[in-house]
XYZ file of C-alpha atoms in Angstrom:
295
model
C -2.460 -20.793 -19.934
C -5.862 -20.840 -18.126
C -4.930 -19.592 -14.718
C -2.694 -17.874 -12.433
C -3.058 -18.717 -8.812
C -1.906 -17.379 -5.560
C -0.570 -14.233 -6.945
C 0.895 -11.949 -4.100
C -0.308 -8.195 -3.463
C 1.861 -7.075 -0.426
C 1.178 -4.004 1.411
C 3.089 -0.647 1.838
C 4.097 1.919 4.304
C 4.855 5.234 4.108
C 8.368 6.097 5.729
C 7.528 9.769 5.657
C 4.766 11.456 4.026
C 4.839 15.188 3.153
C 2.111 17.440 1.642
C 3.947 20.198 -0.418
C 1.052 21.896 -2.128
C -2.263 21.663 -3.747
C -2.993 21.615 -7.627
C -5.763 24.113 -8.957
C -7.957 21.033 -9.564
C -7.936 20.267 -5.783
C -5.377 17.169 -5.765
C -2.849 17.533 -3.439
C 1.006 17.244 -4.133
C 2.910 14.903 -1.853
C 6.244 13.573 -1.154
C 6.933 10.216 0.301
C 8.870 6.926 0.353
C 6.724 3.950 -0.280
C 8.419 0.543 1.211
C 6.535 -2.828 0.343
C 6.146 -5.042 3.010
C 5.696 -8.720 3.618
C 2.143 -8.669 4.614
C -0.004 -9.496 1.609
C -3.212 -10.421 0.093
C -3.626 -13.455 -2.539
C -5.374 -13.534 -5.744
C -6.395 -16.228 -8.177
C -7.052 -15.271 -11.570
C -8.746 -18.015 -13.873
C -9.646 -17.289 -17.477
C -13.102 -17.104 -18.830
C -13.966 -17.393 -22.697
C -17.368 -15.641 -22.300
C -16.096 -12.047 -21.391
C -17.630 -12.103 -18.008
C -15.968 -10.677 -14.910
C -16.799 -12.501 -11.533
C -15.268 -11.757 -8.117
C -15.063 -14.621 -5.513
C -14.044 -13.670 -1.989
C -12.447 -16.393 -0.313
C -12.165 -15.067 3.354
C -13.858 -11.838 3.885
C -16.884 -10.200 2.100
C -15.901 -7.120 0.250
C -17.781 -4.344 -1.279
C -19.785 -5.435 -4.442
C -17.700 -3.074 -6.889
C -14.330 -3.034 -5.273
C -10.889 -1.723 -6.995
C -10.113 -5.249 -8.336
C -13.182 -5.393 -10.533
C -12.942 -2.036 -11.446
C -9.168 -2.650 -12.750
C -10.269 -5.794 -14.589
C -13.129 -3.915 -16.229
C -11.082 -0.904 -17.316
C -8.358 -3.123 -18.682
C -10.853 -5.255 -20.589
C -12.566 -1.852 -21.813
C -9.398 -0.245 -22.719
C -7.788 -3.449 -24.460
C -10.918 -4.470 -26.285
C -10.215 -8.198 -25.307
C -13.197 -10.354 -25.524
C -11.810 -12.557 -22.549
C -12.859 -12.338 -18.888
C -11.982 -13.724 -15.920
C -12.917 -15.277 -12.279
C -10.867 -13.279 -9.512
C -10.545 -14.771 -6.192
C -9.438 -12.909 -3.353
C -7.993 -14.095 -0.093
C -7.971 -10.957 1.679
C -5.595 -10.638 4.828
C -4.301 -6.875 4.923
C -6.953 -4.760 6.591
C -8.792 -1.932 4.551
C -9.209 1.655 5.732
C -5.590 1.242 7.143
C -3.276 3.277 5.017
C -1.556 0.074 3.850
C -2.594 0.198 0.172
C -4.252 -3.259 0.316
C -6.963 -2.260 -2.260
C -4.636 -0.544 -4.545
C -2.074 -3.418 -4.408
C -4.796 -5.804 -5.234
C -5.913 -3.702 -8.113
C -2.385 -3.329 -9.225
C -1.960 -7.348 -9.046
C -5.120 -7.928 -11.196
C -3.775 -5.423 -13.947
C -0.156 -7.139 -13.917
C -1.966 -11.032 -13.743
C -4.546 -10.156 -16.555
C -1.962 -8.596 -18.823
C -0.312 -11.763 -18.977
C -3.285 -13.976 -18.576
C -5.113 -12.243 -21.610
C -1.741 -12.086 -23.734
C -1.883 -8.482 -23.962
C 1.753 -7.543 -23.540
C 1.027 -3.937 -22.420
C 4.279 -2.108 -21.219
C 4.755 -1.275 -17.573
C 4.255 2.453 -18.370
C 1.124 1.833 -20.219
C -0.097 -0.153 -17.234
C 0.874 2.622 -14.986
C -1.159 5.290 -16.975
C -4.412 3.075 -16.597
C -3.554 2.496 -12.997
C -3.243 6.221 -12.066
C -7.072 6.424 -13.092
C -7.854 3.677 -10.482
C -6.146 5.428 -7.481
C -2.895 7.570 -6.775
C -1.290 4.616 -5.054
C -2.018 1.753 -7.787
C 0.890 2.877 -10.298
C 3.421 2.236 -7.430
C 2.329 -1.167 -7.000
C 2.413 -1.930 -10.667
C 6.121 -0.570 -10.810
C 6.889 -3.061 -8.097
C 9.881 -1.506 -6.232
C 10.339 0.886 -3.367
C 10.202 4.330 -4.444
C 10.407 7.985 -3.743
C 7.223 9.093 -4.878
C 5.934 12.674 -5.665
C 3.035 14.665 -7.296
C -0.271 12.916 -6.954
C 1.509 9.592 -7.086
C 2.201 9.316 -10.488
C 5.972 10.572 -10.591
C 7.619 7.194 -9.064
C 11.563 6.967 -9.015
C 12.607 3.574 -7.726
C 15.118 3.671 -4.788
C 17.312 1.200 -3.009
C 16.589 1.460 0.516
C 19.821 0.457 2.701
C 19.960 -3.173 3.897
C 19.827 -1.737 7.323
C 16.191 -0.576 6.435
C 14.941 -3.926 5.105
C 16.406 -5.911 7.840
C 14.842 -4.132 10.697
C 11.560 -5.495 11.877
C 8.569 -3.327 12.203
C 5.434 -3.632 14.693
C 2.112 -2.593 13.032
C -0.776 -1.821 15.116
C -4.091 -1.270 13.392
C -7.132 0.445 15.337
C -10.517 -0.560 14.407
C -11.432 2.855 13.012
C -11.201 3.014 9.174
C -10.355 6.568 8.221
C -12.188 8.219 4.883
C -9.271 9.671 2.812
C -11.453 12.495 1.886
C -11.965 13.626 5.648
C -8.158 13.674 5.974
C -7.278 15.876 3.015
C -10.445 17.988 3.466
C -9.422 18.762 7.013
C -8.817 22.349 8.333
C -5.876 20.756 10.336
C -3.828 19.481 7.470
C -0.689 21.447 6.645
C -0.150 21.716 3.082
C 3.231 23.664 2.647
C 5.999 21.399 3.857
C 9.240 22.234 1.764
C 10.482 19.791 -0.793
C 12.794 17.396 0.411
C 15.661 15.781 -1.423
C 16.410 11.824 -1.568
C 20.036 12.230 -0.295
C 18.926 14.001 3.062
C 16.322 11.129 3.289
C 18.932 8.432 2.931
C 21.028 10.060 5.568
C 18.562 8.913 8.431
C 15.672 6.905 6.448
C 14.020 5.537 9.803
C 13.838 9.324 11.391
C 13.368 11.340 8.134
C 10.446 13.686 8.165
C 6.959 13.090 9.534
C 3.661 12.254 8.262
C 1.661 15.325 7.534
C -1.807 13.221 7.586
C -1.029 12.313 11.210
C -2.560 15.429 12.789
C -5.772 15.798 10.937
C -6.014 11.789 11.507
C -5.772 12.095 15.096
C -8.071 14.937 15.094
C -10.692 12.490 13.472
C -10.233 9.720 15.880
C -8.742 9.344 19.122
C -8.093 5.676 18.508
C -5.200 6.910 16.347
C -3.694 8.834 19.084
C -3.940 6.058 21.497
C -2.266 3.813 18.929
C 0.664 6.597 18.353
C 0.961 6.657 22.220
C 0.981 2.986 23.055
C 3.568 2.317 20.316
C 5.883 5.066 21.427
C 5.757 3.839 24.965
C 6.504 0.335 23.783
C 8.780 0.760 21.153
C 10.311 4.492 21.624
C 8.985 5.459 18.166
C 5.669 5.466 16.208
C 4.231 7.099 13.316
C 1.192 6.449 11.201
C 1.400 5.259 7.688
C -0.618 6.894 4.797
C -3.753 8.402 5.714
C -4.029 5.935 8.831
C -5.263 4.349 10.777
C -2.187 1.927 10.873
C 0.795 3.046 13.070
C 4.049 1.560 12.778
C 7.194 1.265 15.089
C 10.762 0.256 14.244
C 11.926 -2.459 16.522
C 15.396 -2.849 17.932
C 17.019 -6.179 17.698
C 16.878 -6.636 21.415
C 13.425 -5.447 21.690
C 11.915 -7.840 19.015
C 9.043 -9.672 20.325
C 9.674 -13.718 20.378
C 6.240 -14.496 19.200
C 5.305 -11.799 16.896
C 3.160 -8.852 18.176
C -0.481 -8.900 19.190
C -2.532 -6.031 20.666
C -2.899 -7.775 23.775
C 1.109 -7.483 24.115
C 0.209 -3.864 24.822
C -2.867 -4.307 26.937
C -5.344 -4.139 24.257
C -7.974 -7.097 24.573
C -10.361 -5.751 22.088
C -10.425 -8.273 19.165
C -11.133 -5.378 16.755
C -7.679 -4.334 17.005
C -4.781 -5.852 14.934
C -1.133 -6.171 15.310
C 1.463 -7.724 13.268
C 5.460 -7.841 12.960
C 6.469 -7.342 9.368
C 9.660 -6.392 7.263
C 10.326 -4.647 4.268
C 10.540 -6.223 0.795
C 13.368 -5.131 -1.901
C 10.776 -5.618 -4.656
C 7.358 -6.901 -5.411
C 7.347 -10.557 -5.333
C 5.600 -10.608 -8.780
C 8.533 -9.425 -10.685
C 9.909 -12.848 -10.251
C 6.732 -14.900 -10.878
C 5.194 -13.108 -14.083
C 6.799 -12.933 -17.451
C 9.131 -9.743 -18.019
C 7.182 -6.827 -19.476
C 9.083 -3.959 -21.200
C 8.945 -0.655 -19.317
């Protein structure tokens, strides 16, 4: 095998996100349900025998040393492989959006290179490596909708009800990109939300809980407050995902836009706002594309 082309890297949304405490080392303890959605980047991996790692930006220009290159470099160093690769990225999911786009790209690189380089690492071993890249990366390596706790390393797969997966979601991304450090360092952040349990979440999965990062995010940028208000008025519900800035709303069947959802539909004519209708995925599409790996 010399290449793996068109590998999907789907985004996620947090159906809720609670901050339940803080460790002595400063990392925050979270509870959340991560749901994969059908908005995704695409990644090409082509084998190199010279050991070089080279990224090719096929849509937009990314930072020089992005998470994909760091993921490839870390796996190369830890595995000791002499092989390299060319990484082609078609970026469609906006960054600084709370959608996990960069983390998902990195996870797809780890999973693809595990096969392309013939490493045969287990999923558990890849997840441990992924956690060194970012708290969200292990979730995408696991590839299933999940109840996530701790700092992102405690991942319990969860079967979301069909009623959740079939309900369309409208997403609205303001121009602002929110630095995660600014949100977790905000004095407005509530850090003592009581622990929740899966059964209570599953009793009302579309309405359960809240996003504790929403208040500090709206304090950081009034664009997020604006997005929340617009979506609440348009769809009757709205919530920020992750650390922002994207806001999502559940769409009733009789309120679904016929031609998707664009910012101009809610009176926003600024081209830097992004809108989309999406749906949840039952599992990561890579699970069907790559060779099975052991847990």
